[in-house]
Short mmCIF file of C-alpha atoms (C1' of nucleotides) in Angstrom, two decimals:
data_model
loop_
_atom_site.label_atom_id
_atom_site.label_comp_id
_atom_site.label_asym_id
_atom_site.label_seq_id
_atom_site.Cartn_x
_atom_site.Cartn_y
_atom_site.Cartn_z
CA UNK A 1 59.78 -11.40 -16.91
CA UNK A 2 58.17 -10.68 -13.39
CA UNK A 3 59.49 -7.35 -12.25
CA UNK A 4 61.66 -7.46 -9.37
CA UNK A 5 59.50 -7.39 -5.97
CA UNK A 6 61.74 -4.09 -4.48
CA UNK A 7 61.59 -3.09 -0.94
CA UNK A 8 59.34 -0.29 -1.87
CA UNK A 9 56.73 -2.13 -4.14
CA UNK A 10 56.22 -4.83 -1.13
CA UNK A 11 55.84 -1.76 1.73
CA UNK A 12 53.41 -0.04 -0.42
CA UNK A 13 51.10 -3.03 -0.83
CA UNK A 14 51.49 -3.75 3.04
CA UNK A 15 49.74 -0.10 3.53
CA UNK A 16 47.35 -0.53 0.49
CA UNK A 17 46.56 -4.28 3.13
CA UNK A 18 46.32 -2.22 5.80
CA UNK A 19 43.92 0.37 4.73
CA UNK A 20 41.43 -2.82 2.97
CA UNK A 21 41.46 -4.01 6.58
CA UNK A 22 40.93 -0.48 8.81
CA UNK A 23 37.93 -0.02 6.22
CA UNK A 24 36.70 -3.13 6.33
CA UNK A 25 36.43 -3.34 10.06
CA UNK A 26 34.96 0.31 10.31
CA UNK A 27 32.09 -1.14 8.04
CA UNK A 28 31.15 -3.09 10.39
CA UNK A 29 28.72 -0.39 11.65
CA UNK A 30 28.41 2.05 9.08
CA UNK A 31 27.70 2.15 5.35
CA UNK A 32 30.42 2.76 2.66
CA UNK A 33 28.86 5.97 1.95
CA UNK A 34 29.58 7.11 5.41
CA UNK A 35 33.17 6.34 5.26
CA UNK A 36 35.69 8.94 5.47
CA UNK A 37 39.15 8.97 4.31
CA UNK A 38 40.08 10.39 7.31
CA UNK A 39 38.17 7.51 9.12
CA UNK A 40 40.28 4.90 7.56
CA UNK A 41 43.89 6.27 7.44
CA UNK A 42 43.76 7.40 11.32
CA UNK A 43 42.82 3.97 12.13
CA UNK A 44 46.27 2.62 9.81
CA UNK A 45 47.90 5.79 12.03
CA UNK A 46 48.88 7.46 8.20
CA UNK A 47 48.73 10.55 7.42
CA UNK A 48 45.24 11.83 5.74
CA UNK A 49 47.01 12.10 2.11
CA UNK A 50 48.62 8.91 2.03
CA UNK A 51 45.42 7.51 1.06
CA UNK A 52 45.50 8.90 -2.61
CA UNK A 53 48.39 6.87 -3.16
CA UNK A 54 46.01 4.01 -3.08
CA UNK A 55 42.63 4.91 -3.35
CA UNK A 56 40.90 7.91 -5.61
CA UNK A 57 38.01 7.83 -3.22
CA UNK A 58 36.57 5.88 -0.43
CA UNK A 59 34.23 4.56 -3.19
CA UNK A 60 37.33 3.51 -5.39
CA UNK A 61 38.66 1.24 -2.20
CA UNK A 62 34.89 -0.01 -2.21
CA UNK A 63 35.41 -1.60 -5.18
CA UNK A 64 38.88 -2.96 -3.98
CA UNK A 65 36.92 -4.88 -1.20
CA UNK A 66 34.86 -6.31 -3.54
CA UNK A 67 37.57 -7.66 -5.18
CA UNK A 68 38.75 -8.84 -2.31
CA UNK A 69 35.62 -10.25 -0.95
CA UNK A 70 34.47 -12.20 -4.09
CA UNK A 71 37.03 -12.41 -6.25
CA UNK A 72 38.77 -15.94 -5.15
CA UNK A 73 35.52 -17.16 -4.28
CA UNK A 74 34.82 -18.75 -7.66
CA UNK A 75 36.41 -21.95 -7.71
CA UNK A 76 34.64 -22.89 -4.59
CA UNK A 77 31.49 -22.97 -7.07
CA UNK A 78 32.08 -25.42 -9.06
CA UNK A 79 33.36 -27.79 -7.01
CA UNK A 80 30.35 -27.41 -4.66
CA UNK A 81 27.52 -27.89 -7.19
CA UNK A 82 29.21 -30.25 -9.24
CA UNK A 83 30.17 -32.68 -5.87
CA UNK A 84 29.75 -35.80 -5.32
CA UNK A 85 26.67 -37.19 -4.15
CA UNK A 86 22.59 -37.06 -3.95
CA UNK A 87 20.71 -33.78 -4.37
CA UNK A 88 19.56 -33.95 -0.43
CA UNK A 89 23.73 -34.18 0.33
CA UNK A 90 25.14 -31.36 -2.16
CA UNK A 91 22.77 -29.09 -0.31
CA UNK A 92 23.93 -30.26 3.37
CA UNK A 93 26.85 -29.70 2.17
CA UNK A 94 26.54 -26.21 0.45
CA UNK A 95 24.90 -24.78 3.61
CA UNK A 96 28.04 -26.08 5.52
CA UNK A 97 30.27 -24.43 2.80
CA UNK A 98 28.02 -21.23 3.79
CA UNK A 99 28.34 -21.19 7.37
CA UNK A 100 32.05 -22.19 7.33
CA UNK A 101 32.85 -19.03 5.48
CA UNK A 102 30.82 -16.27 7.20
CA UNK A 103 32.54 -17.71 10.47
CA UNK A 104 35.52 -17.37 8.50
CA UNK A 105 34.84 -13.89 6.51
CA UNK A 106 32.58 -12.37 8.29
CA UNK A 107 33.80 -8.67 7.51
CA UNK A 108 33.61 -9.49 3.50
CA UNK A 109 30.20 -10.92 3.82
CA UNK A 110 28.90 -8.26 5.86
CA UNK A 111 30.16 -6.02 3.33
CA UNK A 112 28.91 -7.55 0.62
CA UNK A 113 25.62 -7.82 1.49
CA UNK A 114 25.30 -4.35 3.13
CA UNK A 115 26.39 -2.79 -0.17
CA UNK A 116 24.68 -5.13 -2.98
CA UNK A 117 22.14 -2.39 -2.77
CA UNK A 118 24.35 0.70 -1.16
CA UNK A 119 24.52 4.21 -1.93
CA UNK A 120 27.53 4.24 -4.01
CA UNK A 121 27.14 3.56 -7.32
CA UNK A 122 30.24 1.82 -8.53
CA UNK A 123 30.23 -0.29 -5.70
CA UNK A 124 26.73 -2.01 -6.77
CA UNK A 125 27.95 -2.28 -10.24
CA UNK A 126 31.21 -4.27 -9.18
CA UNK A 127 28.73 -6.54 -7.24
CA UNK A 128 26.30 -7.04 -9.64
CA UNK A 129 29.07 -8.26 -12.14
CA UNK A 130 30.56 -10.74 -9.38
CA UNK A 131 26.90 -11.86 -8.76
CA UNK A 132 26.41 -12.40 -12.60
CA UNK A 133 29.72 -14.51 -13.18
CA UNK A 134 28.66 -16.74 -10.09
CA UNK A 135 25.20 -17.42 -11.65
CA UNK A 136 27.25 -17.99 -14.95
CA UNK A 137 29.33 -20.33 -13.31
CA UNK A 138 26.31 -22.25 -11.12
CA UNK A 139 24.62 -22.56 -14.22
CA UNK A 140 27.34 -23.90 -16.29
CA UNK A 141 27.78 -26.22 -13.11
CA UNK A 142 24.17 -27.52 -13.71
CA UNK A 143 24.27 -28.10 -17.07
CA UNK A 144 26.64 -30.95 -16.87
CA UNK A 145 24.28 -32.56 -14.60
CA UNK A 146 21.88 -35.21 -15.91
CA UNK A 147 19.12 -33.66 -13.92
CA UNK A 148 19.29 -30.79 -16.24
CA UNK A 149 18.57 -32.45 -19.44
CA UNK A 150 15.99 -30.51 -21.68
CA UNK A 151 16.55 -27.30 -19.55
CA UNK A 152 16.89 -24.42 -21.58
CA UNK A 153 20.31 -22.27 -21.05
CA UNK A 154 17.74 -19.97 -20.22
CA UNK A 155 15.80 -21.59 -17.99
CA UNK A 156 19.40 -22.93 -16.21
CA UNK A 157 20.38 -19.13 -15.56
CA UNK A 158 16.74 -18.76 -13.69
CA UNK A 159 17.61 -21.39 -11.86
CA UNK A 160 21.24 -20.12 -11.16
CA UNK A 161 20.45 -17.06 -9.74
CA UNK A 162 18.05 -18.19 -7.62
CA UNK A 163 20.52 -20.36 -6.18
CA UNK A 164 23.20 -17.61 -5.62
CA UNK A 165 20.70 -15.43 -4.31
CA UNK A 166 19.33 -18.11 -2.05
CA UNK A 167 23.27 -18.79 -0.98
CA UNK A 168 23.56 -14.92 -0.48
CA UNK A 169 20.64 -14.73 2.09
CA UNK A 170 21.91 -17.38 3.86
CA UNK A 171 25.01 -16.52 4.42
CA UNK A 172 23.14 -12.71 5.73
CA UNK A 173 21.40 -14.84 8.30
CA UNK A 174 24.41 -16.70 9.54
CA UNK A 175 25.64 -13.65 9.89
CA UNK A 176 23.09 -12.31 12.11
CA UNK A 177 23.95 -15.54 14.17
CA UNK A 178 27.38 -14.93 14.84
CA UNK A 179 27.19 -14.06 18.84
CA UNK A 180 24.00 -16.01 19.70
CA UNK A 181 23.90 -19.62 20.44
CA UNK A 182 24.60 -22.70 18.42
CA UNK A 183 21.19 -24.09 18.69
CA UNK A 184 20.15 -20.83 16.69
CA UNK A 185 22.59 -21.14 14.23
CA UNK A 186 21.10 -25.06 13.85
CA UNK A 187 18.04 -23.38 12.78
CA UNK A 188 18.97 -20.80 10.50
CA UNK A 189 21.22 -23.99 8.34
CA UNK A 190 17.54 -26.36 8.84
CA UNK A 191 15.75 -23.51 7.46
CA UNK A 192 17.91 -22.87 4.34
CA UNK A 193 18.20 -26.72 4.16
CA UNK A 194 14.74 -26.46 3.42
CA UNK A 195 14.41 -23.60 1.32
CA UNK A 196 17.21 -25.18 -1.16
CA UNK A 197 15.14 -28.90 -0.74
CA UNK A 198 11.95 -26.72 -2.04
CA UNK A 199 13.59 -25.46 -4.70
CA UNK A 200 15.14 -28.70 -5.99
CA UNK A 201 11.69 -30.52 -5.84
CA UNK A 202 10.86 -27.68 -8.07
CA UNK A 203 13.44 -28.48 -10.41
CA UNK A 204 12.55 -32.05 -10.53
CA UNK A 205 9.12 -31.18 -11.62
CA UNK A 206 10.08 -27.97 -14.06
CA UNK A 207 9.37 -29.90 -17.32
CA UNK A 208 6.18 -31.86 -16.62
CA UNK B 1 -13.40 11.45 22.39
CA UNK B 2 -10.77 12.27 19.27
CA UNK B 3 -8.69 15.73 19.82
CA UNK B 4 -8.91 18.88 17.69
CA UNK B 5 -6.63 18.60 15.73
CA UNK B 6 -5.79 22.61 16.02
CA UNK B 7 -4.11 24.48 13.56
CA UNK B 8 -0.58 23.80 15.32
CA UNK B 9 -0.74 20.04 15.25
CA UNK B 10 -1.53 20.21 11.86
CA UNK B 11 1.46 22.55 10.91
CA UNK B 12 4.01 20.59 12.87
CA UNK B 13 2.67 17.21 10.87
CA UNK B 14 3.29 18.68 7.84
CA UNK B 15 6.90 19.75 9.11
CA UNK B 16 7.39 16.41 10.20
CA UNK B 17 6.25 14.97 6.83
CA UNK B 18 8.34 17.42 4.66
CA UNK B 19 11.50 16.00 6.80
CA UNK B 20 10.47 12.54 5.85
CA UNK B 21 10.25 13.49 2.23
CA UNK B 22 13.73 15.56 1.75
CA UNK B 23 15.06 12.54 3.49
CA UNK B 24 13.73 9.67 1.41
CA UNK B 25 14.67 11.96 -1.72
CA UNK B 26 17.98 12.51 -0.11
CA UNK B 27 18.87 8.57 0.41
CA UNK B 28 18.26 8.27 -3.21
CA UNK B 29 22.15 8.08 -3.98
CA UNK B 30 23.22 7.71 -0.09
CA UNK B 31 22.85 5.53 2.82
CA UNK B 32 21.69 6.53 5.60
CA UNK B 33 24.23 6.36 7.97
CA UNK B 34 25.76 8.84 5.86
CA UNK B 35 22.45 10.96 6.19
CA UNK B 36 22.82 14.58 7.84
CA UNK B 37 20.17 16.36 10.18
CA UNK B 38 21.35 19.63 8.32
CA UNK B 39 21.12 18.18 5.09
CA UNK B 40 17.86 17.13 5.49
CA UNK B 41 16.81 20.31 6.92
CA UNK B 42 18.03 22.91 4.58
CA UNK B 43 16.70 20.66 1.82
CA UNK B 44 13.30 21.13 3.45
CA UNK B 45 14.36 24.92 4.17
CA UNK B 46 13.69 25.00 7.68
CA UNK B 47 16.69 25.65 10.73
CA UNK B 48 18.60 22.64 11.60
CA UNK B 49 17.64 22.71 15.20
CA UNK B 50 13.95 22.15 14.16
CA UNK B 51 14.98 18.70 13.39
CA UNK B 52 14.70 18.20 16.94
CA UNK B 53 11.09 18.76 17.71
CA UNK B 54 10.28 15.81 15.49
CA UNK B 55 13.28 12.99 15.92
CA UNK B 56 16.18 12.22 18.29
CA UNK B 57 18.55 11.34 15.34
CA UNK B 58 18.40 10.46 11.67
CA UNK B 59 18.18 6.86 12.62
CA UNK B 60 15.02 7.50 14.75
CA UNK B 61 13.62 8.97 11.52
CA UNK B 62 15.21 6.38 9.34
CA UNK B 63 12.82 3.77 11.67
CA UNK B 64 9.43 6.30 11.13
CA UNK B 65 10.11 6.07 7.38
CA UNK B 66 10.51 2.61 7.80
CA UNK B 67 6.93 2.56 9.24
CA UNK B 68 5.45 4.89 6.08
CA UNK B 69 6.79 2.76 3.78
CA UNK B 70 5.94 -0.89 4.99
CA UNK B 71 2.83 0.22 7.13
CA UNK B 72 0.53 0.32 4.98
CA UNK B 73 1.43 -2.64 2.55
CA UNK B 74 -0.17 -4.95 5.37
CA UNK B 75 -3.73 -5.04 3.38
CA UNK B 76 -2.62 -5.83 0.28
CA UNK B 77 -0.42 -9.17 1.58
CA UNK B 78 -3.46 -11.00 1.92
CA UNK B 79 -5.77 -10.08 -0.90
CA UNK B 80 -3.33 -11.19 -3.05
CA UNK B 81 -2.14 -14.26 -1.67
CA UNK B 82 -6.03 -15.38 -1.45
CA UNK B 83 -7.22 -14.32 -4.66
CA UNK B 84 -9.44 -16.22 -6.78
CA UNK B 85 -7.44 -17.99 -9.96
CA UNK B 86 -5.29 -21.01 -10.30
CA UNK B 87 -1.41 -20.77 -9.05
CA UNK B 88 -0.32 -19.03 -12.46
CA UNK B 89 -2.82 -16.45 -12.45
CA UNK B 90 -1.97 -15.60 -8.91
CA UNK B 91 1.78 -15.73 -9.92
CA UNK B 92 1.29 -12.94 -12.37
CA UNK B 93 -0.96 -11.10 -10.57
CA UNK B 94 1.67 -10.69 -7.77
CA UNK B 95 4.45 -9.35 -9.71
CA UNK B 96 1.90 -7.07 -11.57
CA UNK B 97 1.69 -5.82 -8.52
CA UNK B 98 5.33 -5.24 -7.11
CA UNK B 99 5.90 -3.88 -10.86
CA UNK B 100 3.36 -1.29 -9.92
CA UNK B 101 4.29 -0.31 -6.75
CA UNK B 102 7.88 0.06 -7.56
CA UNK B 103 6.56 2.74 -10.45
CA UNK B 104 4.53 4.06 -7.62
CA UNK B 105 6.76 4.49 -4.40
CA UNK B 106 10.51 3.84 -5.99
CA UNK B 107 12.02 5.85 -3.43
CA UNK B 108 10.14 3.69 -0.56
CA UNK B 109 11.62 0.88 -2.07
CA UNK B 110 14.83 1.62 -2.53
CA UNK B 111 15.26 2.89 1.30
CA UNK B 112 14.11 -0.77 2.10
CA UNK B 113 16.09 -2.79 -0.39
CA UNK B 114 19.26 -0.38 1.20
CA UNK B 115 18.91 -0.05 4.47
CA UNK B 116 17.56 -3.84 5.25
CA UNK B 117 21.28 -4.86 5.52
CA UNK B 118 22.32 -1.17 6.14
CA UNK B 119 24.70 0.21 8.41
CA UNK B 120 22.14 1.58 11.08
CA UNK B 121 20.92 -1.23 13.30
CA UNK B 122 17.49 0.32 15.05
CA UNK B 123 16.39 0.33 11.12
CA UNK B 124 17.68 -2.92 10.05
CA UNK B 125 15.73 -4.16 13.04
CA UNK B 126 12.33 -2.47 12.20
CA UNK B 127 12.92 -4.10 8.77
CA UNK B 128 13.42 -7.09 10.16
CA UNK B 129 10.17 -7.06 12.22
CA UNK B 130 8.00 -6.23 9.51
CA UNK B 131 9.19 -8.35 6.96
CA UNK B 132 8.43 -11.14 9.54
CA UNK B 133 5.03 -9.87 10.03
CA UNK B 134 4.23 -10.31 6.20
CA UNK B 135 6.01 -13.68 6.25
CA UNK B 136 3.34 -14.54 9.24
CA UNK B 137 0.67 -12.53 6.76
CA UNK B 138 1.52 -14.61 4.14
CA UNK B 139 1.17 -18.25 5.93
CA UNK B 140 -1.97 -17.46 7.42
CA UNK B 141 -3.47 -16.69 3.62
CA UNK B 142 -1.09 -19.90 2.50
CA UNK B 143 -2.56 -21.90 5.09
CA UNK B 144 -5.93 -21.48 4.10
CA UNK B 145 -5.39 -22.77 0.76
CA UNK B 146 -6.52 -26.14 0.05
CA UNK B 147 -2.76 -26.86 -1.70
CA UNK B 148 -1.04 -26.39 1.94
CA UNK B 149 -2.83 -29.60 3.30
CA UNK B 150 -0.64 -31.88 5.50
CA UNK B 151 1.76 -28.99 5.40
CA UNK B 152 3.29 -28.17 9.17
CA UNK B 153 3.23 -24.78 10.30
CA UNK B 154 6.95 -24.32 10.19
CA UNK B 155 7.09 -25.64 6.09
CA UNK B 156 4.14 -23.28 5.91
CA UNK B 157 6.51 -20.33 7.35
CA UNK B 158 9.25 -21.36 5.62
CA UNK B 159 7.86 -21.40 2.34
CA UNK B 160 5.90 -17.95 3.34
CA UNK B 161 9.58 -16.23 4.21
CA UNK B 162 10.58 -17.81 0.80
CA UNK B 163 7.98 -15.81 -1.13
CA UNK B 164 8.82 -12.84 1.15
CA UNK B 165 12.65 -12.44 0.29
CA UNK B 166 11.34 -12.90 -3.20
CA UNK B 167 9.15 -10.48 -4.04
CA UNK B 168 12.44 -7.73 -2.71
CA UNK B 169 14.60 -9.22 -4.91
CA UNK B 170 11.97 -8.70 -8.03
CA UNK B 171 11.28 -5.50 -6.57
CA UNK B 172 14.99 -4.49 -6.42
CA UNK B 173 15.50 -6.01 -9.84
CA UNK B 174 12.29 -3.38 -10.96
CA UNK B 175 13.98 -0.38 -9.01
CA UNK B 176 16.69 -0.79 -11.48
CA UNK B 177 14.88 -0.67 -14.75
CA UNK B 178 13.03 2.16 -13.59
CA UNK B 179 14.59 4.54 -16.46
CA UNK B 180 15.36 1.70 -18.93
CA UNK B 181 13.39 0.57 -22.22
CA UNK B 182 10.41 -0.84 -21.25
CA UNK B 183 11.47 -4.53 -22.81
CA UNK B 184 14.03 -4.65 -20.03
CA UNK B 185 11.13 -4.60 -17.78
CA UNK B 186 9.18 -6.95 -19.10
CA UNK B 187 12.40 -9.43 -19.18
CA UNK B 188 12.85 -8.83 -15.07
CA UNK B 189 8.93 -9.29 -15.05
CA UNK B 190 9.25 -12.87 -17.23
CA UNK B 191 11.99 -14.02 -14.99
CA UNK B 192 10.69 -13.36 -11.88
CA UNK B 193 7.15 -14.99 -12.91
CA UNK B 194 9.30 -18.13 -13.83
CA UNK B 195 11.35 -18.19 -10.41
CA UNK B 196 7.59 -17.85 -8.31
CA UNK B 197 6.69 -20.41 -10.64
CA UNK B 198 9.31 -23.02 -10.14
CA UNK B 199 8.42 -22.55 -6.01
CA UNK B 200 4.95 -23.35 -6.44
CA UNK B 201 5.88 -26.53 -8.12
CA UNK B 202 8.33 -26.94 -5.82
CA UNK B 203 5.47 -26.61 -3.14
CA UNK B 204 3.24 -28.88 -5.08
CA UNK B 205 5.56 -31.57 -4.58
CA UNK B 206 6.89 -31.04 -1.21
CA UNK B 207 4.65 -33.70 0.28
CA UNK B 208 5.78 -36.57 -2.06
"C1'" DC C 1 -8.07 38.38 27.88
"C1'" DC C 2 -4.14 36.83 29.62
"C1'" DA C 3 -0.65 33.25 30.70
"C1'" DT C 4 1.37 29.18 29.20
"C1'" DG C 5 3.31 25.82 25.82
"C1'" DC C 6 5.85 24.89 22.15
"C1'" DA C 7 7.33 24.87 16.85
"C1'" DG C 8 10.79 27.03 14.81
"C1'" DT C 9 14.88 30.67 14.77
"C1'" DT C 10 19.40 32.57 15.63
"C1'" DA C 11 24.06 32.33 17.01
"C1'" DA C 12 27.86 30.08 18.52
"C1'" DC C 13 30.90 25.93 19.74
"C1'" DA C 14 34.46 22.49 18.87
"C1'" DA C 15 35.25 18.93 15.93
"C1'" DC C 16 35.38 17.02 11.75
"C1'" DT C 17 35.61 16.52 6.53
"C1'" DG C 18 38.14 16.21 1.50
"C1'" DT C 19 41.67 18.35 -1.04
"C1'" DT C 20 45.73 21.21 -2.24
"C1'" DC C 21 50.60 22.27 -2.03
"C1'" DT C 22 55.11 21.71 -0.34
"C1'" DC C 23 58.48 18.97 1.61
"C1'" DT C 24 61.38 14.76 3.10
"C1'" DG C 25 63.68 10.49 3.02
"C1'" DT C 26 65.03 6.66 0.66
"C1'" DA C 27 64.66 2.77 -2.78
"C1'" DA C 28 65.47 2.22 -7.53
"C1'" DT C 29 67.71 3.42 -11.73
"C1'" DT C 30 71.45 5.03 -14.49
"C1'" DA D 1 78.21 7.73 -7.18
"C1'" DA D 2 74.77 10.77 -8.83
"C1'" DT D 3 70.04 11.24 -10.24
"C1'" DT D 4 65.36 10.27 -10.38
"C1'" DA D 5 60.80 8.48 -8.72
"C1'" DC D 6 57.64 8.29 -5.36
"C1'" DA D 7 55.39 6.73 -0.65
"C1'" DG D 8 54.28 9.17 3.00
"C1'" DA D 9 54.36 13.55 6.23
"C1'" DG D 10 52.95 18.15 7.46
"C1'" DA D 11 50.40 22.24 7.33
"C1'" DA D 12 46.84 24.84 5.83
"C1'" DC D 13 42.19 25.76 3.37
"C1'" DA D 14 37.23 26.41 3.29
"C1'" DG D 15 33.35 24.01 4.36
"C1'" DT D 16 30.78 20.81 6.87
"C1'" DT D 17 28.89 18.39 10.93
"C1'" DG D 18 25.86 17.58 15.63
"C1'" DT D 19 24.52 19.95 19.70
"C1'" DT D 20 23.80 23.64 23.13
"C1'" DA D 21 21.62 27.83 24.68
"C1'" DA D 22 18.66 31.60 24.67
"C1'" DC D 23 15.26 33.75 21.81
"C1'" DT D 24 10.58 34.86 19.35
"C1'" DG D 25 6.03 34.61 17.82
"C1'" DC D 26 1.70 32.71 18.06
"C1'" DA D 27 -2.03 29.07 18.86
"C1'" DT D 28 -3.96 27.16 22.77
"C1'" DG D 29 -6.41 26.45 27.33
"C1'" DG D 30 -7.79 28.69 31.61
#
DNA sequence: CCATGCAGTTAACAACTGTTCTCTGTAATT
DNA sequence: AATTACAGAGAACAGTTGTTAACTGCATGG
């Protein structure tokens, strides 16, 4: 059933790889709308035209990277709200989860939160929908928790995306971390530690 | 003491101000790292060397409009974090008010919400320093509440910087119902009154 | 009233952009 | 073995960019 892998397939994805990663590292400092084709393809060392083999536009790889960026992220959601454990330890731990991956990606979240509210159109679009199916799947996480009994579906989506939001700023600050000391990365994962606690007190206390 | 403000000063002002205009009208669908000096000054219809005479670069004005549209929103931190009313009333008062300004200065806005994680760092960091000023704005007016008793200085900063990132989101959420049915709006109003809401039982609690 | 300062203009520069068309080599298909 | 498909190269295009220099006209201060 699977077609045959050819030579030719597997060389064209390895430039399709390469110009995901030239972009993603020019982004580093400049928006997506910025980008030029040009940009990217000199950095691969391609020829200019190449990159319609790939891409339509530089906004057509942009939603590529988002892909890329958020796309196998979703089955670290469940298992992170749905852990083991006390409140106070599934946050500890979420944080960890946070700063563990923007040491790990810290090109995709850069990107991601850079163009959440970008200039190119598409781009925002593909996030928002990521965004949505990760409050989808948070709040589908909750509901099988006993703490959410009597929450409205509703109510549970609030709560969602104020959680992924909350997750996404987070994971922004850690990012502004990156090359300053440790200490200062301590207190960017004490602050969100807190920031989560608040909003689980608030939880407690949403139906009284 | 004050200096005449002579016919010239005045002219060049108004130069300088029709720069800051084309440009915010400009970064409507771009970012502004992608912003060009000629752009912006054949959209105001004046020669591209002019540009000069009132900014170094488009990132130096990306930082003045920066100032014109967070400058002035220092005032009205505090009258609404103090106003008379129980929490709810204040609740709804405050995203009254971010529903308003949104309808008022979208464009302001939607620079902010953009270029706060942008690609041009001298404007991410003027952001930055003013959205920690109304963070500070808003723990003073917290503080002087008779809910934040017993509450450290840090909670009080943390909870302030909580409110902070908040009120962007709702107004981001706004910016994009701007030209949708009206019921839309009112949805983005109801959730974000429920997500201040669950803080500020959240905050009533935090002591326990 | 005259000399200075300076906002804005004009012209030119090398470098860059996205896109088109034509071509080449070679893997894949028949 | 012959043919086709197609990833990538090469060259050329019209248009754009930021920046420099020398200029012009006029409000300003002496």
């Amino acid at each position: 059933m699977s077609h045959t892998v050819g030579i030719r397939q597997v060389q064209k994805q390895k430039t399709r790889q390469a110009l995901l990663d030239a972009a993603l590292g020019l982004l580093e400092d400049q928006s997506l709308s910025s980008l030029g084709l040009r940009e990217v393809t000199r950095a691969v060392g391609v020829a200019p035209t190449a990159f319609y083999r790939h891409f339509r536009s530089t906004a057509d790889l942009g939603v590529a990277l988002v892909e890329e960026a958020l796309g196998s992220l979703h089955p670290m959601i469940g298992t992170t709200v749905s852990g083991s454990g006390g409140s106070e330890d599934r946050i500890v731990r979420a944080v960890d989860l946070i700063a563990g991956h923007v040491r790990a990606q810290p090109a995709h979240v850069r990107f991601i939160a850079r163009e959440r509210h970008g200039g190119v159109q598409p781009v925002r679009e593909a996030i928002r929908e990521q965004l949505d199916r990760f409050a989808e799947e948070v709040r589908d996480a909750l509901a099988e928790q006993p703490e959410s009994e009597g929450w409205t579906r509703e109510d549970l989506l609030m709560l969602a995306g104020l959680y992924v939001d909350q997750m996404l700023m987070t994971a922004s600050q850690f990012l502004e971390t990156l090359d300053a000391p440790a200490e200062r990365r301590e207190q960017v994962a004490r602050l969100a530690t807190r920031r989560m606690r608040l909003i689980a007190i608030g939880r407690g206390h949403w139906l009284d």
